[in-house]
CSV table of C-alpha atoms in Angstrom, one decimal:
chain,number,residue,atom,x,y,z
A,71,UNK,CA,25.8,86.1,89.9
A,72,UNK,CA,28.4,87.1,92.6
A,73,UNK,CA,27.0,88.9,95.6
A,74,UNK,CA,29.0,90.5,98.4
A,75,UNK,CA,27.2,90.4,101.7
A,76,UNK,CA,27.3,93.2,104.3
A,77,UNK,CA,29.2,92.9,107.5
A,78,UNK,CA,26.6,91.5,110.0
A,79,UNK,CA,27.2,90.9,113.7
A,80,UNK,CA,29.3,87.7,114.2
A,81,UNK,CA,27.2,84.6,114.9
A,82,UNK,CA,28.0,82.4,117.8
A,83,UNK,CA,28.3,79.4,115.6
A,84,UNK,CA,27.8,78.3,112.0
A,85,UNK,CA,27.4,74.6,111.1
A,86,UNK,CA,28.3,73.5,107.6
A,87,UNK,CA,26.4,70.3,106.9
A,88,UNK,CA,27.7,67.6,104.6
A,89,UNK,CA,30.5,69.0,102.4
A,90,UNK,CA,33.2,66.8,101.0
A,91,UNK,CA,36.9,67.4,102.0
A,92,UNK,CA,39.8,67.0,99.6
A,93,UNK,CA,40.5,63.6,101.0
A,94,UNK,CA,37.0,62.4,100.1
A,95,UNK,CA,35.4,62.4,103.6
A,96,UNK,CA,31.8,63.8,104.0
A,97,UNK,CA,31.8,65.9,107.1
A,98,UNK,CA,30.1,68.4,109.3
A,99,UNK,CA,32.2,71.5,110.1
A,100,UNK,CA,31.3,73.8,113.0
A,101,UNK,CA,32.6,77.4,113.0
A,102,UNK,CA,32.8,79.6,116.0
A,103,UNK,CA,34.7,82.8,116.9
A,104,UNK,CA,36.5,82.9,113.6
A,105,UNK,CA,37.9,79.4,113.9
A,106,UNK,CA,37.0,75.9,112.9
A,107,UNK,CA,35.5,74.5,116.2
A,108,UNK,CA,35.0,70.9,115.1
A,109,UNK,CA,35.1,68.5,112.1
A,110,UNK,CA,33.0,65.4,112.4
A,111,UNK,CA,31.4,62.7,110.2
A,112,UNK,CA,28.4,64.1,108.2
A,113,UNK,CA,25.2,64.2,110.2
A,114,UNK,CA,26.7,64.0,113.6
A,115,UNK,CA,26.9,67.7,114.5
A,116,UNK,CA,23.8,69.8,115.3
A,117,UNK,CA,23.4,73.6,115.2
A,118,UNK,CA,22.6,75.7,118.3
A,119,UNK,CA,19.9,77.4,116.2
A,120,UNK,CA,18.2,76.4,112.9
A,121,UNK,CA,19.4,79.6,111.3
A,122,UNK,CA,23.0,78.6,111.9
A,123,UNK,CA,22.9,75.6,109.5
A,124,UNK,CA,24.3,75.8,105.9
A,125,UNK,CA,23.7,72.8,103.7
A,126,UNK,CA,26.8,72.1,101.7
A,127,UNK,CA,25.8,68.8,100.2
A,128,UNK,CA,27.4,68.5,96.8
A,129,UNK,CA,30.1,71.0,97.6
A,130,UNK,CA,33.9,70.6,98.2
A,131,UNK,CA,35.2,72.5,101.2
A,132,UNK,CA,38.8,73.8,101.0
A,133,UNK,CA,41.0,76.2,102.8
A,134,UNK,CA,40.3,79.6,101.2
A,135,UNK,CA,42.8,80.7,98.5
A,136,UNK,CA,44.8,83.9,98.7
A,137,UNK,CA,46.2,86.3,96.1
A,138,UNK,CA,49.9,86.8,96.7
A,139,UNK,CA,50.7,89.0,93.7
A,140,UNK,CA,48.0,91.5,92.4
A,141,UNK,CA,48.2,94.9,90.8
A,142,UNK,CA,45.0,96.4,92.1
A,143,UNK,CA,46.0,100.0,91.4
A,144,UNK,CA,46.1,99.4,87.6
A,145,UNK,CA,43.4,96.7,87.4
A,146,UNK,CA,40.4,97.3,85.1
A,147,UNK,CA,42.2,100.0,83.1
A,148,UNK,CA,42.6,98.2,79.8
A,149,UNK,CA,39.8,100.3,78.2
A,150,UNK,CA,41.0,103.5,79.8
A,151,UNK,CA,39.1,105.6,82.4
A,152,UNK,CA,39.7,108.2,85.1
A,153,UNK,CA,43.1,108.2,86.9
A,154,UNK,CA,42.7,110.3,90.0
A,155,UNK,CA,43.0,108.9,93.6
A,156,UNK,CA,39.2,108.4,93.9
A,157,UNK,CA,39.3,106.3,90.7
A,158,UNK,CA,42.2,104.3,92.0
A,159,UNK,CA,40.4,103.6,95.2
A,160,UNK,CA,37.3,102.5,93.3
A,161,UNK,CA,39.4,100.2,91.1
A,162,UNK,CA,41.2,98.7,94.0
A,163,UNK,CA,37.9,98.0,95.7
A,164,UNK,CA,36.3,96.5,92.7
A,165,UNK,CA,39.3,94.3,91.8
A,166,UNK,CA,39.6,93.1,95.4
A,167,UNK,CA,35.9,92.3,95.6
A,168,UNK,CA,36.1,90.4,92.2
A,169,UNK,CA,38.9,88.3,93.7
A,170,UNK,CA,37.0,87.8,97.0
A,171,UNK,CA,34.0,86.5,95.1
A,172,UNK,CA,36.3,83.8,93.7
A,173,UNK,CA,37.5,82.9,97.2
A,174,UNK,CA,40.6,85.0,97.9
A,175,UNK,CA,40.0,86.3,101.4
A,176,UNK,CA,43.6,87.6,101.7
A,177,UNK,CA,45.2,89.6,98.9
A,178,UNK,CA,48.6,91.4,98.4
A,179,UNK,CA,48.7,94.2,95.9
A,180,UNK,CA,51.9,95.7,94.4
A,181,UNK,CA,51.4,99.5,94.0
A,182,UNK,CA,53.8,101.6,92.0
A,183,UNK,CA,55.3,104.6,93.8
A,184,UNK,CA,57.9,105.4,91.2
A,185,UNK,CA,55.7,107.4,88.7
A,186,UNK,CA,54.3,110.9,88.7
A,187,UNK,CA,51.4,109.8,91.0
A,188,UNK,CA,53.8,109.7,93.9
A,189,UNK,CA,52.1,108.1,96.9
A,190,UNK,CA,48.6,108.9,95.7
A,191,UNK,CA,47.9,105.4,94.5
A,192,UNK,CA,49.4,103.8,97.6
A,193,UNK,CA,47.3,105.9,99.9
A,194,UNK,CA,44.2,105.1,97.8
A,195,UNK,CA,45.0,101.4,98.1
A,196,UNK,CA,45.4,101.7,101.9
A,197,UNK,CA,42.0,103.4,102.2
A,198,UNK,CA,40.4,100.7,100.2
A,199,UNK,CA,42.0,98.0,102.4
A,200,UNK,CA,40.6,99.7,105.5
A,201,UNK,CA,37.1,100.0,103.9
A,202,UNK,CA,37.1,96.2,103.1
A,203,UNK,CA,38.0,95.0,106.6
A,204,UNK,CA,35.6,92.3,107.7
A,205,UNK,CA,35.3,91.1,104.1
A,206,UNK,CA,38.9,90.5,103.1
A,207,UNK,CA,42.4,91.3,104.3
A,208,UNK,CA,44.4,93.5,101.9
A,209,UNK,CA,48.1,94.2,102.3
A,210,UNK,CA,50.0,96.6,100.1
A,211,UNK,CA,53.6,96.4,98.6
A,212,UNK,CA,55.2,99.8,97.9
A,213,UNK,CA,57.0,99.1,94.5
A,214,UNK,CA,59.8,101.6,93.7
A,215,UNK,CA,61.9,102.4,90.7
A,216,UNK,CA,65.7,102.5,90.6
A,217,UNK,CA,67.1,103.2,94.1
A,218,UNK,CA,70.9,103.4,93.6
A,219,UNK,CA,73.1,106.4,92.9
A,220,UNK,CA,72.2,110.0,92.7
A,221,UNK,CA,69.3,109.2,90.3
A,222,UNK,CA,67.8,107.0,92.9
A,223,UNK,CA,67.8,109.5,95.8
A,224,UNK,CA,64.2,110.6,95.2
A,225,UNK,CA,63.0,107.0,95.0
A,226,UNK,CA,64.8,106.1,98.2
A,227,UNK,CA,63.1,109.0,100.0
A,228,UNK,CA,59.7,108.1,98.5
A,229,UNK,CA,60.0,104.4,99.5
A,230,UNK,CA,60.9,105.5,103.0
A,231,UNK,CA,57.8,107.7,103.1
A,232,UNK,CA,55.6,104.9,101.7
A,233,UNK,CA,56.7,102.7,104.6
A,234,UNK,CA,56.1,105.5,107.1
A,235,UNK,CA,52.6,106.1,105.6
A,236,UNK,CA,51.6,102.5,106.2
A,237,UNK,CA,52.9,100.2,103.4
A,238,UNK,CA,52.8,96.6,104.7
A,239,UNK,CA,55.6,95.2,102.6
A,240,UNK,CA,58.8,96.7,101.2
A,241,UNK,CA,58.9,96.2,97.5
A,242,UNK,CA,61.8,96.0,95.1
A,243,UNK,CA,62.4,96.1,91.4
A,244,UNK,CA,66.1,95.1,90.9
A,245,UNK,CA,65.6,94.5,87.1
A,246,UNK,CA,64.9,98.3,86.7
A,247,UNK,CA,68.1,99.4,88.5
A,248,UNK,CA,71.5,99.7,86.9
A,249,UNK,CA,72.9,98.2,90.1
A,250,UNK,CA,70.6,95.3,91.0
A,251,UNK,CA,72.7,94.1,93.9
A,252,UNK,CA,72.8,97.6,95.4
A,253,UNK,CA,69.1,97.9,94.9
A,254,UNK,CA,68.6,94.6,96.7
A,255,UNK,CA,70.8,95.6,99.7
A,256,UNK,CA,69.0,98.9,100.1
A,257,UNK,CA,65.6,97.2,100.1
A,258,UNK,CA,66.7,94.6,102.6
A,259,UNK,CA,68.2,97.2,104.9
A,260,UNK,CA,65.0,99.3,104.9
A,261,UNK,CA,62.9,96.1,105.6
A,262,UNK,CA,65.3,95.1,108.4
A,263,UNK,CA,65.0,98.6,110.0
A,264,UNK,CA,61.2,98.4,110.0
A,265,UNK,CA,60.8,94.6,110.6
A,266,UNK,CA,58.8,94.3,107.4
A,267,UNK,CA,58.5,91.5,104.7
A,268,UNK,CA,60.2,92.0,101.3
A,269,UNK,CA,58.6,91.3,97.9
A,270,UNK,CA,60.8,91.6,94.8
A,271,UNK,CA,59.1,92.2,91.5
A,272,UNK,CA,61.5,90.5,89.1
A,273,UNK,CA,61.9,88.2,86.2
A,274,UNK,CA,64.9,86.7,88.0
A,275,UNK,CA,67.1,86.4,85.0
A,276,UNK,CA,70.2,88.0,86.4
A,277,UNK,CA,72.3,85.3,88.0
A,278,UNK,CA,74.7,87.7,89.8
A,279,UNK,CA,72.2,89.4,92.0
A,280,UNK,CA,70.3,86.1,92.5
A,281,UNK,CA,73.5,84.7,93.9
A,282,UNK,CA,73.8,87.7,96.2
A,283,UNK,CA,70.2,87.2,97.3
A,284,UNK,CA,70.8,83.5,98.1
A,285,UNK,CA,73.9,84.4,100.2
A,286,UNK,CA,72.2,87.2,102.1
A,287,UNK,CA,69.0,85.1,102.7
A,288,UNK,CA,71.0,82.1,103.9
A,289,UNK,CA,72.8,84.4,106.4
A,290,UNK,CA,69.4,85.4,107.9
A,291,UNK,CA,68.0,88.9,108.3
A,292,UNK,CA,65.5,91.0,110.3
A,293,UNK,CA,62.8,90.9,107.6
A,294,UNK,CA,59.8,88.6,108.3
A,295,UNK,CA,59.5,87.1,104.8
A,296,UNK,CA,61.2,87.3,101.4
A,297,UNK,CA,59.7,86.4,98.1
A,298,UNK,CA,60.2,87.1,94.4
A,299,UNK,CA,58.1,86.8,91.3
A,300,UNK,CA,57.0,86.3,88.6
A,301,UNK,CA,60.5,84.9,88.1
A,302,UNK,CA,60.1,83.6,84.6
A,303,UNK,CA,63.8,83.9,84.0
A,304,UNK,CA,64.4,80.9,86.2
A,305,UNK,CA,63.0,78.8,83.4
A,306,UNK,CA,66.0,79.7,81.2
A,307,UNK,CA,68.6,78.2,83.6
A,308,UNK,CA,70.3,74.9,82.7
A,309,UNK,CA,69.2,72.1,85.0
A,310,UNK,CA,72.4,72.0,87.2
A,311,UNK,CA,72.4,75.7,87.7
A,312,UNK,CA,68.7,75.7,88.5
A,313,UNK,CA,69.1,72.9,91.0
A,314,UNK,CA,71.9,74.8,92.8
A,315,UNK,CA,69.9,78.0,92.8
A,316,UNK,CA,66.8,76.2,94.0
A,317,UNK,CA,68.6,74.6,96.9
A,318,UNK,CA,70.0,78.0,97.8
A,319,UNK,CA,66.6,79.7,97.7
A,320,UNK,CA,65.2,76.8,99.8
A,321,UNK,CA,68.0,77.1,102.4
A,322,UNK,CA,67.4,80.9,102.6
A,323,UNK,CA,63.6,80.4,102.8
A,324,UNK,CA,63.1,82.6,99.8
A,325,UNK,CA,59.6,82.0,98.3
A,326,UNK,CA,58.7,82.2,94.6
A,327,UNK,CA,55.4,83.4,93.3
A,328,UNK,CA,54.6,82.4,89.7
A,329,UNK,CA,51.8,83.9,87.6
A,330,UNK,CA,50.4,81.1,85.4
A,331,UNK,CA,47.8,83.4,83.7
A,332,UNK,CA,50.6,85.5,82.2
A,333,UNK,CA,50.3,88.2,84.8
A,334,UNK,CA,52.5,91.3,84.6
A,335,UNK,CA,55.7,90.1,83.0
A,336,UNK,CA,56.7,91.3,79.5
A,337,UNK,CA,55.5,89.1,76.6
A,338,UNK,CA,57.7,86.0,76.1
A,339,UNK,CA,59.1,86.2,79.7
A,340,UNK,CA,57.9,82.6,80.3
A,341,UNK,CA,57.1,80.8,83.5
A,342,UNK,CA,59.4,79.5,86.3
A,343,UNK,CA,59.9,75.7,86.4
A,344,UNK,CA,57.5,75.1,89.3
A,345,UNK,CA,58.0,71.4,89.5
A,346,UNK,CA,61.8,71.6,89.5
A,347,UNK,CA,61.8,74.4,92.1
A,348,UNK,CA,59.4,72.5,94.4
A,349,UNK,CA,61.7,69.4,94.0
A,350,UNK,CA,64.6,71.5,95.3
A,351,UNK,CA,62.5,72.4,98.4
A,352,UNK,CA,61.4,75.9,97.3
A,353,UNK,CA,57.9,77.1,98.4
A,354,UNK,CA,56.2,78.1,95.1
A,355,UNK,CA,52.9,79.8,95.3
A,356,UNK,CA,50.8,81.1,92.4
A,357,UNK,CA,49.1,84.5,91.9
A,358,UNK,CA,47.2,86.4,89.3
A,359,UNK,CA,49.3,89.5,88.5
A,360,UNK,CA,47.8,92.2,86.3
A,361,UNK,CA,44.1,92.2,85.8
A,362,UNK,CA,42.6,93.7,82.7
A,363,UNK,CA,45.2,96.4,82.4
A,364,UNK,CA,47.6,97.6,79.7
A,365,UNK,CA,50.0,94.9,80.8
A,366,UNK,CA,47.4,92.1,80.6
A,367,UNK,CA,44.1,93.1,79.0
A,368,UNK,CA,42.1,90.0,80.1
A,369,UNK,CA,41.7,88.2,83.4
A,370,UNK,CA,39.2,86.7,85.8
A,371,UNK,CA,40.9,87.4,89.1
A,372,UNK,CA,40.3,83.7,89.9
A,373,UNK,CA,42.8,81.7,91.9
A,374,UNK,CA,41.3,78.5,90.7
A,375,UNK,CA,42.2,79.5,87.2
A,376,UNK,CA,45.8,79.8,88.2
A,377,UNK,CA,45.6,76.4,89.8
A,378,UNK,CA,43.9,74.9,86.8
A,379,UNK,CA,46.7,76.3,84.5
A,380,UNK,CA,49.4,74.8,86.8
A,381,UNK,CA,47.7,71.4,86.6
A,382,UNK,CA,47.0,71.6,82.9
A,383,UNK,CA,50.7,72.4,82.2
A,384,UNK,CA,51.7,69.3,84.2
A,385,UNK,CA,53.7,71.4,86.7
A,386,UNK,CA,51.5,70.3,89.7
A,387,UNK,CA,48.9,67.6,90.4
A,388,UNK,CA,45.4,69.1,91.0
A,389,UNK,CA,45.7,69.1,94.8
A,390,UNK,CA,49.2,70.5,94.8
A,391,UNK,CA,48.1,73.1,92.3
A,392,UNK,CA,45.3,74.2,94.6
A,393,UNK,CA,47.8,74.3,97.5
A,394,UNK,CA,49.9,76.8,95.5
A,395,UNK,CA,47.0,79.3,95.5
A,396,UNK,CA,45.7,78.2,98.9
A,397,UNK,CA,47.9,77.3,101.9
A,398,UNK,CA,51.2,78.1,100.2
A,399,UNK,CA,49.9,81.5,99.0
A,400,UNK,CA,48.8,82.2,102.6
A,401,UNK,CA,52.2,81.3,103.9
A,402,UNK,CA,53.8,83.8,101.5
A,403,UNK,CA,51.5,86.4,103.1
A,404,UNK,CA,52.6,85.4,106.6
A,405,UNK,CA,49.2,84.0,107.4
A,406,UNK,CA,48.4,80.6,109.2
A,407,UNK,CA,48.2,77.9,106.6
A,408,UNK,CA,46.9,74.6,108.1
A,409,UNK,CA,47.2,71.5,106.1
A,410,UNK,CA,43.5,71.2,105.2
A,411,UNK,CA,40.2,71.8,107.0
A,412,UNK,CA,41.0,70.9,110.6
A,413,UNK,CA,39.7,71.7,114.0
A,414,UNK,CA,41.4,74.8,115.5
A,415,UNK,CA,42.3,76.2,112.1
A,416,UNK,CA,41.2,79.6,110.9
A,417,UNK,CA,37.7,79.7,109.4
A,418,UNK,CA,39.0,80.9,106.1
A,419,UNK,CA,37.2,78.6,103.7
A,420,UNK,CA,35.9,78.1,100.1
A,421,UNK,CA,33.0,75.8,99.3
A,422,UNK,CA,32.9,75.1,95.6
A,423,UNK,CA,30.5,72.8,93.7
A,424,UNK,CA,32.1,69.5,92.9
A,425,UNK,CA,33.3,66.2,94.3
A,426,UNK,CA,37.0,66.5,93.9
A,427,UNK,CA,39.7,69.1,93.5
A,428,UNK,CA,40.2,68.3,89.8
A,429,UNK,CA,36.5,68.7,89.2
A,430,UNK,CA,36.4,72.0,91.2
A,431,UNK,CA,39.3,73.4,89.1
A,432,UNK,CA,37.5,72.4,85.9
A,433,UNK,CA,33.9,73.5,86.6
A,434,UNK,CA,33.9,75.2,90.0
A,435,UNK,CA,31.4,78.0,89.3
A,436,UNK,CA,29.1,78.0,92.3
A,437,UNK,CA,31.0,79.1,95.4
A,438,UNK,CA,30.6,80.3,99.0
A,439,UNK,CA,33.4,82.2,100.6
A,440,UNK,CA,34.0,82.3,104.4
A,441,UNK,CA,36.1,84.9,106.1
A,442,UNK,CA,36.5,84.8,109.9
A,443,UNK,CA,33.8,82.2,110.1
A,444,UNK,CA,31.1,84.2,108.2
A,445,UNK,CA,29.8,84.0,104.6
A,446,UNK,CA,31.2,87.1,102.8
A,447,UNK,CA,30.5,86.2,99.2
A,448,UNK,CA,28.3,83.9,97.2
A,449,UNK,CA,28.4,82.9,93.5
A,450,UNK,CA,25.5,81.0,92.0
A,451,UNK,CA,25.7,79.4,88.6
A,452,UNK,CA,22.8,77.6,86.9
A,453,UNK,CA,23.0,75.9,83.6
A,454,UNK,CA,19.8,75.2,81.7
A,455,UNK,CA,18.8,73.5,78.5
A,456,UNK,CA,15.5,73.8,76.6
A,457,UNK,CA,12.9,71.2,77.3
A,458,UNK,CA,11.2,69.8,74.1
A,459,UNK,CA,12.0,70.5,70.5
A,460,UNK,CA,14.3,73.3,69.4
A,461,UNK,CA,12.6,76.6,68.8
A,462,UNK,CA,12.0,80.0,70.2
A,463,UNK,CA,12.3,79.9,74.0
A,464,UNK,CA,11.0,82.7,76.2
A,465,UNK,CA,13.7,82.4,78.8
A,466,UNK,CA,14.8,85.0,81.2
A,467,UNK,CA,18.3,86.3,80.6
A,468,UNK,CA,20.9,84.8,83.1
A,469,UNK,CA,21.5,87.1,86.0
A,470,UNK,CA,24.9,88.6,85.7
A,471,UNK,CA,26.4,91.7,87.3
A,472,UNK,CA,27.9,94.2,85.0
A,473,UNK,CA,30.8,94.9,87.4
């Protein structure tokens, strides 16, 4: 059962006793003031107070994952339900807590501002993000429709208003615009004006505007980060073209976010060639995309599932697959991403039952999530088998939250 803890006063120190790190070491980890204060061999650190000790024997301790491509505003709508701003805020909150319970202490949500809801969904998502401060960090992408020509005038005004009302990232949807290059240039200009990151929601199948993206990114710009996803169209490029494009994306520091669970792309859109892009030097992170919506009626909101699918498909080894939902995903979000659990790093951590990353990706049910040095979520999983011969067993039902 997943539980979300309230926001207690920060403790002076928390000592994590005996977890295993990804490199196999058994350690003690001290947390203080939202940072990792010390990492030492297991049994050598001692808490200031008995209540500050958390026994993590049998757990693997990893940098916390992040969600770089969510659709919180439409999450949990596959079976229908209310659609007003209050309902959107509740859905965003529930979806974000679901992902937090799996370990994602930082999440980026794409919110559509192109439909008849106007900015209502965006404002609801911003309210939910403020309410969840102290538990998780939510950032919001304003995702527009076509922006070019006379038909795009309303959308341009709406996107400007979305930024003025607090959107954290300027979104773009060049695939929906009759002029993808013009759409791209308008988004980049707005982001440059406000010194904001850019996140392009695209299948990345149009080589003309991709070439323009590479040229502009390589020349530099005022925006603080540029990424695109789910980018399944890159998988249809011939190897020489893919290699040239990958090298251009890497030179321009354009990040790619893939969605191994299927996410929000149209059926049959495919997946980007993660291994080939990484070989070309592109930073490739992994996200979840749509979550139990009309676009994708199933989903767990679990970053470890995305990593599992990358590893199962042979696109990444288990540790590299976890890095795609961990440090690399945090880099996409503009957050510190240390190379492991190290002294001085942020106390954004996931403790998951298991002895190795491969085991954690396969059977990592029991988890503790740390945000700013405090436990903010806990999931306990217990598997039982009957003792004695088969027959009627008066067992209690497993504890499981309905939502």
